[in-house]
Coordinates of N, CA and C in Angstrom, one line a residue:
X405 N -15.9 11.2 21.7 CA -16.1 10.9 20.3 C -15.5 12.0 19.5
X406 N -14.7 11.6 18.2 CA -14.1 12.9 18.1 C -15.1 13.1 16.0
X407 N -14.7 14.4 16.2 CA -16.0 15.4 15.5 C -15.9 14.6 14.0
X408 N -14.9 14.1 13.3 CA -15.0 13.6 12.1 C -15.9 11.7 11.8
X409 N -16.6 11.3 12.7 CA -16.8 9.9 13.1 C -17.9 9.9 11.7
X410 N -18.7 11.4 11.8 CA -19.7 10.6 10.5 C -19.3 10.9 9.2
X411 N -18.0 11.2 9.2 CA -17.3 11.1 7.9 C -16.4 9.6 7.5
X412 N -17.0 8.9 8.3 CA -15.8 7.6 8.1 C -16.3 7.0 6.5
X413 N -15.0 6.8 6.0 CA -15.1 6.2 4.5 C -15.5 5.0 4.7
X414 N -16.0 4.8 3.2 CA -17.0 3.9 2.5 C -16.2 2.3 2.9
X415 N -16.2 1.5 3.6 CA -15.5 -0.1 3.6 C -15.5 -0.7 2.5
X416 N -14.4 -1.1 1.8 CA -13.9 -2.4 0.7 C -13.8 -3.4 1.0
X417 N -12.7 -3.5 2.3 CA -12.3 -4.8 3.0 C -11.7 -4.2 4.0
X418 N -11.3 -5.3 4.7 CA -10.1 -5.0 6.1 C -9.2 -6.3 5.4
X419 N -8.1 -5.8 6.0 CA -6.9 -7.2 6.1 C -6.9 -6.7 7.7
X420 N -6.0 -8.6 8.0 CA -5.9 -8.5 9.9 C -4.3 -9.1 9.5
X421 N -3.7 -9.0 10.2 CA -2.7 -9.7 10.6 C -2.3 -10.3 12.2
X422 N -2.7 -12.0 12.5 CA -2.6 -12.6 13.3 C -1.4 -12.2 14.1
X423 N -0.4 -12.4 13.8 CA 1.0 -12.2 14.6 C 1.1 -10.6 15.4
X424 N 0.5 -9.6 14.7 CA 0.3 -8.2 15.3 C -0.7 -7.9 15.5
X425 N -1.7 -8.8 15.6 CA -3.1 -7.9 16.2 C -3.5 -6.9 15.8
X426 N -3.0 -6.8 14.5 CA -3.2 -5.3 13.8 C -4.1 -5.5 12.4
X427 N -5.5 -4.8 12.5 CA -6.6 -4.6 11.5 C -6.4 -3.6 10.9
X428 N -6.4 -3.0 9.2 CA -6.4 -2.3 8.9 C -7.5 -2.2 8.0
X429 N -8.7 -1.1 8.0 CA -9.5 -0.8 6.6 C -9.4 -0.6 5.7
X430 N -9.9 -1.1 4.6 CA -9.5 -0.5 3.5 C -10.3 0.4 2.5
X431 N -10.5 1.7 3.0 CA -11.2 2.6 2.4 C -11.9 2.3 0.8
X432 N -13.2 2.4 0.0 CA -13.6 2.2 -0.8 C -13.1 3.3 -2.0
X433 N -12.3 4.1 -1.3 CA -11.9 5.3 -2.6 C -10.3 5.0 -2.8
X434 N -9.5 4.2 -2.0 CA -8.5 3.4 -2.3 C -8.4 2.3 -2.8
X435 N -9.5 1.9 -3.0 CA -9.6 0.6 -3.0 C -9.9 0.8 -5.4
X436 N -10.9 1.8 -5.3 CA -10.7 2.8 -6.8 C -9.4 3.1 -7.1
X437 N -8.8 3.8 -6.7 CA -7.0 4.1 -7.4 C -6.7 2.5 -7.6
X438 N -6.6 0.9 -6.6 CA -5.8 0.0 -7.1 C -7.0 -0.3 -9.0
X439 N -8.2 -0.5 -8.3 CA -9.1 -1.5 -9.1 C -8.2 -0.4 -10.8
X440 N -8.6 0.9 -10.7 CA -8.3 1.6 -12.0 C -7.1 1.7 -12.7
X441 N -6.0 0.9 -12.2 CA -4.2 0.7 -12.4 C -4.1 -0.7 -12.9
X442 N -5.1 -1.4 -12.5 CA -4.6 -2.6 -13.1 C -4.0 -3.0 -14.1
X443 N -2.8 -3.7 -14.2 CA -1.8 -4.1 -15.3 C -2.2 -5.2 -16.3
X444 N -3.4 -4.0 -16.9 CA -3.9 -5.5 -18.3 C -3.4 -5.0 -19.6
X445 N -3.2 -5.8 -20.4 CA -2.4 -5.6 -21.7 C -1.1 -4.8 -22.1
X446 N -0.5 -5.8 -21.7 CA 1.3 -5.4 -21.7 C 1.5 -4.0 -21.3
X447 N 0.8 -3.7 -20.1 CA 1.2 -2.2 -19.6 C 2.4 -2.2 -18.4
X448 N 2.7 -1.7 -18.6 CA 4.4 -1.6 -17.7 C 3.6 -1.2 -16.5
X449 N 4.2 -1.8 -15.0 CA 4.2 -1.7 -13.6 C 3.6 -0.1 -13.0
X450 N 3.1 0.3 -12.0 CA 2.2 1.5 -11.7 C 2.4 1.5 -10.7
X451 N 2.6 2.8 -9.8 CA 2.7 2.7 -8.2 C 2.3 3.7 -7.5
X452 N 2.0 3.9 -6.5 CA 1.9 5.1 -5.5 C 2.4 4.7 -4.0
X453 N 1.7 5.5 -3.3 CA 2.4 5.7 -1.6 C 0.6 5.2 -1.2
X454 N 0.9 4.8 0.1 CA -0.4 4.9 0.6 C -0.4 5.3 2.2
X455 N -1.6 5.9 2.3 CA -1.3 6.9 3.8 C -3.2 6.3 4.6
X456 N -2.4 6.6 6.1 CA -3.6 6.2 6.8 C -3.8 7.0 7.8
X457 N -5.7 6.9 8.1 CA -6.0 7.7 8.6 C -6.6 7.7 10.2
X458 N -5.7 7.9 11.3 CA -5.9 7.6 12.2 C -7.0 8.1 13.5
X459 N -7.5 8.9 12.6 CA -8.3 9.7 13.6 C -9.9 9.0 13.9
X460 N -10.1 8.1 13.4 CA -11.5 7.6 13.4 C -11.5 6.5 15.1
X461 N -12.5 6.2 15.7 CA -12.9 5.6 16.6 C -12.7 4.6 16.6
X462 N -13.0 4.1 15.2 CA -13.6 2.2 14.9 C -11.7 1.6 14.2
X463 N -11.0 2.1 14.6 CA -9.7 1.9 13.7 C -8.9 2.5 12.8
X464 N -7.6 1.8 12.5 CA -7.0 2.5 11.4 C -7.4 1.9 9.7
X465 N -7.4 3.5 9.2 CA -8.0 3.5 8.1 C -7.5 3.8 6.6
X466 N -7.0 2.5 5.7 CA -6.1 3.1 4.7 C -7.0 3.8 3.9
X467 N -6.9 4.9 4.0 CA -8.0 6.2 3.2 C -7.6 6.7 2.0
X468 N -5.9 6.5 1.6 CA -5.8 7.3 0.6 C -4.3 6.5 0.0
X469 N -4.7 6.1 -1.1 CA -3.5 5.6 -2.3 C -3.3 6.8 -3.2
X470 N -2.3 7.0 -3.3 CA -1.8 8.0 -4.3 C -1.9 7.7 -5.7
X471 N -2.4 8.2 -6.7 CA -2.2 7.9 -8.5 C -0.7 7.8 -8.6
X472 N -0.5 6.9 -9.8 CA 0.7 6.6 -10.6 C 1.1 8.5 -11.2
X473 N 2.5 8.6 -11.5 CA 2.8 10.0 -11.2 C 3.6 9.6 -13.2
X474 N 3.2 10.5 -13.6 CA 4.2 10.3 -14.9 C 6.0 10.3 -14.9
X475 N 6.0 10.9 -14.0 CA 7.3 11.3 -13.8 C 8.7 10.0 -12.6
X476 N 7.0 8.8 -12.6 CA 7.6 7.9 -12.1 C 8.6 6.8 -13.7
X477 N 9.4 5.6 -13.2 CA 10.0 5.1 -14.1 C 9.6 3.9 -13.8
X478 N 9.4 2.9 -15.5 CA 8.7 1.4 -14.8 C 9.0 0.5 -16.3
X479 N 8.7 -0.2 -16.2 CA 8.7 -1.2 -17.2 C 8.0 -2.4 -16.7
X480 N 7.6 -3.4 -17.6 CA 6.5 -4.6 -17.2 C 6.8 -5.1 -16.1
X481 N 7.7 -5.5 -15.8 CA 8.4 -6.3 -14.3 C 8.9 -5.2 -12.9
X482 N 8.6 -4.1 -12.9 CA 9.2 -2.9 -12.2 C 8.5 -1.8 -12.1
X483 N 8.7 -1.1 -11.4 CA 8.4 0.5 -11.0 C 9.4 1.2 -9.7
X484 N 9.7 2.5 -10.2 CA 10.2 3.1 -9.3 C 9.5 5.0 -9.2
X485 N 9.1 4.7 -7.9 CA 8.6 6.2 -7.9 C 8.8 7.3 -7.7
X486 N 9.4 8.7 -8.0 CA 9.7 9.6 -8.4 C 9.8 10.2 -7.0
X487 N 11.0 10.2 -6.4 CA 11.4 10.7 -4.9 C 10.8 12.0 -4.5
X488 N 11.1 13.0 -5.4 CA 10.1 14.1 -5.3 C 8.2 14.6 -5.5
X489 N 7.8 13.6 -6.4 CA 6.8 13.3 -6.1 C 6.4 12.8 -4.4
X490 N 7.0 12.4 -4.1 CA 6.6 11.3 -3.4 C 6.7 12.1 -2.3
X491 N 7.6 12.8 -1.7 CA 8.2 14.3 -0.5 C 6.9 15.1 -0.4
X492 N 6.9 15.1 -1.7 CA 5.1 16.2 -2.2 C 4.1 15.7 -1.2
X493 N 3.9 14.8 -2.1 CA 2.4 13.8 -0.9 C 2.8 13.2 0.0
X494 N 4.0 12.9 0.5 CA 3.7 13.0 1.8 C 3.5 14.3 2.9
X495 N 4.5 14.9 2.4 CA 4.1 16.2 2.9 C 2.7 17.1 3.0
X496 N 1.9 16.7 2.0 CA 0.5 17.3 1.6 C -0.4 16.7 3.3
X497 N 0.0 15.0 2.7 CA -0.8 13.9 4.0 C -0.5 14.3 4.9
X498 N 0.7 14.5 5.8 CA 0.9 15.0 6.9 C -0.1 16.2 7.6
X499 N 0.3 17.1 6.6 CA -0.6 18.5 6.1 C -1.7 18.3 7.4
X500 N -3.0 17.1 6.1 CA -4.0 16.7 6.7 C -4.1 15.6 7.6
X501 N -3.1 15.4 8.3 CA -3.4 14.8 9.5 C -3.5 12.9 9.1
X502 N -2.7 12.7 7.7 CA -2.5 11.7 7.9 C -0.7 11.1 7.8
X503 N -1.0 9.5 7.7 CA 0.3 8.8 8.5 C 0.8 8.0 7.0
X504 N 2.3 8.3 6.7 CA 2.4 7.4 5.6 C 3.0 5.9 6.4
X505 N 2.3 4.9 5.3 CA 2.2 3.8 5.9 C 3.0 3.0 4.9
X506 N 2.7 3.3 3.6 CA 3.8 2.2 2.5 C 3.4 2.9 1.3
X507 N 3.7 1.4 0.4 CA 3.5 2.2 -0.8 C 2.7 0.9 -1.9
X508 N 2.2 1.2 -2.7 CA 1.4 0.3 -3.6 C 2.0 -0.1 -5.0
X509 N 1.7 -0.9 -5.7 CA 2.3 -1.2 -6.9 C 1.6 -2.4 -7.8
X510 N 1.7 -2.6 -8.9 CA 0.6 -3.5 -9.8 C 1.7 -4.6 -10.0
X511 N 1.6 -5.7 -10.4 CA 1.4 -6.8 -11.2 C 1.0 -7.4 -12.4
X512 N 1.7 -8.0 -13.3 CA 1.1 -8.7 -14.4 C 0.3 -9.7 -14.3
X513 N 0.4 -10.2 -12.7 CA -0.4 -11.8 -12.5 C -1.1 -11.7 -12.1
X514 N -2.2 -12.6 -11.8 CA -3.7 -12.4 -11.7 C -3.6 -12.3 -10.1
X515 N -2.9 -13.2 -9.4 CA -3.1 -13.4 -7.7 C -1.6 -12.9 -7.3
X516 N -1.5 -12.0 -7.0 CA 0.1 -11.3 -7.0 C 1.1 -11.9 -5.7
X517 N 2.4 -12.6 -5.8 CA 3.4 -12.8 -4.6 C 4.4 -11.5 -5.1
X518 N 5.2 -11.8 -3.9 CA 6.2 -11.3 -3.6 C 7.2 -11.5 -4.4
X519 N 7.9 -11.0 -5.3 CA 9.2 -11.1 -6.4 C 10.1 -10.7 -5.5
X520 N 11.4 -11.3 -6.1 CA 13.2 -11.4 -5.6 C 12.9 -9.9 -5.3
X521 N 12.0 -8.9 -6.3 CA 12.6 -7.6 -6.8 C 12.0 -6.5 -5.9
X522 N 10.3 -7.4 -5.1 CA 10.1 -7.2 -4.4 C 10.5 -6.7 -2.8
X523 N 11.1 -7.7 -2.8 CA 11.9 -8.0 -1.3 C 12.8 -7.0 -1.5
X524 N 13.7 -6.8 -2.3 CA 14.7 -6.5 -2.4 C 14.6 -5.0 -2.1
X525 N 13.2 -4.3 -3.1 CA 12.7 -3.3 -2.4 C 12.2 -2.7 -1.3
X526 N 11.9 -3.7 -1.0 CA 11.1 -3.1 0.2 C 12.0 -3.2 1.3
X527 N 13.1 -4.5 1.7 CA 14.3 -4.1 2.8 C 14.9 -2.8 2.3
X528 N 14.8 -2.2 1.1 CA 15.9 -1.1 1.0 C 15.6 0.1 1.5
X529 N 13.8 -0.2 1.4 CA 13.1 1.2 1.2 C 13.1 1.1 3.3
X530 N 13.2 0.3 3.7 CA 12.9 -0.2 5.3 C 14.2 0.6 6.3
X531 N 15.6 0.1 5.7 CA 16.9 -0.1 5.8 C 17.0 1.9 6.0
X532 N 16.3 2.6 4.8 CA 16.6 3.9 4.5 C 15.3 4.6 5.4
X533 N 14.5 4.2 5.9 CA 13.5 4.5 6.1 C 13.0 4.3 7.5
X534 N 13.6 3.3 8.3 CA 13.1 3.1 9.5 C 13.4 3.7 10.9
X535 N 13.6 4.8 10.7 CA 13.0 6.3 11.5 C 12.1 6.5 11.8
X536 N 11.6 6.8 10.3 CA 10.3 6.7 10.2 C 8.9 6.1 10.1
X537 N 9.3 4.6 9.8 CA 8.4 4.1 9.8 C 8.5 2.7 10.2
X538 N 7.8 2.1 11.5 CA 8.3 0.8 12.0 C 8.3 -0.5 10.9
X539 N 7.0 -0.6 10.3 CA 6.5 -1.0 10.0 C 5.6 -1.5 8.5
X540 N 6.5 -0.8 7.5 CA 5.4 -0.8 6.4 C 4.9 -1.5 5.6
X541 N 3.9 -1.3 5.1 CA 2.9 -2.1 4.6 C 3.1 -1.7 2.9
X542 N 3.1 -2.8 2.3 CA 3.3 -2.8 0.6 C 2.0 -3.6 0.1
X543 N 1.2 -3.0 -0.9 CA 0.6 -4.0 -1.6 C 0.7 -3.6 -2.8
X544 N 0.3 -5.4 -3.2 CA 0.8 -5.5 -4.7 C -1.1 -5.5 -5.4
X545 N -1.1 -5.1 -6.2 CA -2.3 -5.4 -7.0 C -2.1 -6.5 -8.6
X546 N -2.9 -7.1 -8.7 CA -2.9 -8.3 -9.6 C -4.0 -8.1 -10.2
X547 N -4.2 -8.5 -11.2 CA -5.4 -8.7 -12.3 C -6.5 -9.1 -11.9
X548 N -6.8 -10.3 -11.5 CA -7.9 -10.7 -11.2 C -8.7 -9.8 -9.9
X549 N -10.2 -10.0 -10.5 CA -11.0 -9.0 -9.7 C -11.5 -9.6 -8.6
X550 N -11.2 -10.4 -8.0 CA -11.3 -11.5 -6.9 C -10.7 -11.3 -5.7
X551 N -11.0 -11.2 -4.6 CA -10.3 -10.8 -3.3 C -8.9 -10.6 -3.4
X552 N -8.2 -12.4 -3.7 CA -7.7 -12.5 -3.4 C -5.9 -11.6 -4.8
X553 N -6.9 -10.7 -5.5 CA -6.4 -10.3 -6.8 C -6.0 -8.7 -6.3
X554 N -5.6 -8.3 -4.9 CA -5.2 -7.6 -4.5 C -4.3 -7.8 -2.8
X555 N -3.4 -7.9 -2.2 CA -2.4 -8.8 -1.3 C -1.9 -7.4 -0.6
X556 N -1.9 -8.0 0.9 CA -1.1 -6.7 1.2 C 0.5 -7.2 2.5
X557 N 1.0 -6.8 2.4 CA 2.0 -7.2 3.5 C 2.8 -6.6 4.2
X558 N 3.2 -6.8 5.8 CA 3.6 -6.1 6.5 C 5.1 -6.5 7.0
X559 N 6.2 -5.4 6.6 CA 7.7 -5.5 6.8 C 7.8 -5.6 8.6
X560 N 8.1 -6.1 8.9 CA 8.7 -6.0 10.3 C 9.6 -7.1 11.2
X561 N 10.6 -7.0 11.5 CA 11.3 -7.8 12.0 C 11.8 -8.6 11.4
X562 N 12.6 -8.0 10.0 CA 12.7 -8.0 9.0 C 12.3 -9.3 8.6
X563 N 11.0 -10.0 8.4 CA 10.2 -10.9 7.6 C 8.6 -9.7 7.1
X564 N 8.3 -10.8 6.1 CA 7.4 -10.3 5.0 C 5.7 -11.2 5.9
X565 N 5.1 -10.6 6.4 CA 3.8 -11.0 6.8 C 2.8 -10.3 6.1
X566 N 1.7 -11.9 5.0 CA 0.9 -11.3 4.6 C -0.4 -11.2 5.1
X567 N -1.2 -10.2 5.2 CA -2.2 -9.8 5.8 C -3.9 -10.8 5.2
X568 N -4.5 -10.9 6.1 CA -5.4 -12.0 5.7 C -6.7 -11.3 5.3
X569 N -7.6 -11.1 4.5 CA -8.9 -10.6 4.3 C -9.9 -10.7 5.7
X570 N -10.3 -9.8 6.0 CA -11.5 -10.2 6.5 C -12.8 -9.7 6.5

């Protein structure tokens, strides 16, 4: 049993993804950075990184979304996040022993899909990126306060799999 088990964070949700057999949690203090970004009243797009924490017994655990960074650039339909920021915290995560896994971003719509501008991002960020990371995971956050008003999805083999609540 390893020594951090009775620190395991507070549960929001899990998403599962059928095709990978892969559960992920979704920490209750990540789950705060999306709920407090939400894109209500003509607020331009918001984003961060998000990092997971592997050390727990019961699974992997998305523990930590990064805040929107001023220094990022965005407009209603868009965001892009500030490369140096972003070097920062991942480097901090590592630091502490965690794994970057993707990155987060808001929506103007209540139940959020995937945009052209979406896709478009995320093969690029994959294309530049996959050294490092097999796999990553993007979620969008949407307005509505409803399960289904936050979506998450997993790049791999270069198709878009969305993760299912559970």
């Amino acid at each position: 049993m390893n020594g951090v088990t009775n620190n395991i964070p507070m549960l929001a949700w899990s998403w599962y993804w059928n095709e990978y057999d892969f559960e992920l949690h979704v920490s209750k203090n990540a789950y705060d950075v999306f709920n407090a970004h939400r894109q209500y009243n003509n607020k331009n797009e918001c984003g961060g990184q998000l990092f997971i924490d592997i050390s727990f017994n019961n699974g992997l655990w998305l523990s930590s979304a990064t805040l929107p960074h001023p220094s990022d650039k965005s407009s209603k339909h868009w965001v892009e996040l500030n490369s140096d920021r972003c070097e920062l915290e991942q480097n901090l995560a590592r630091k502490n022993g965690l794994v970057f896994a993707g990155y987060w971003h808001t929506h103007p719509q209540e139940i959020p899909v995937l945009s052209h501008q979406d896709k478009i991002s995320i093969e690029r960020f994959y294309f530049m990126n996959k050294e490092v990371i097999r796999s990553p995971i993007f979620i969008i956050v949407g307005t509505s306060l409803c399960q289904d008003g936050i979506k998450a999805w997993a790049y791999k083999n270069e198709c878009y799999s969305e993760g299912l609540i559970r």
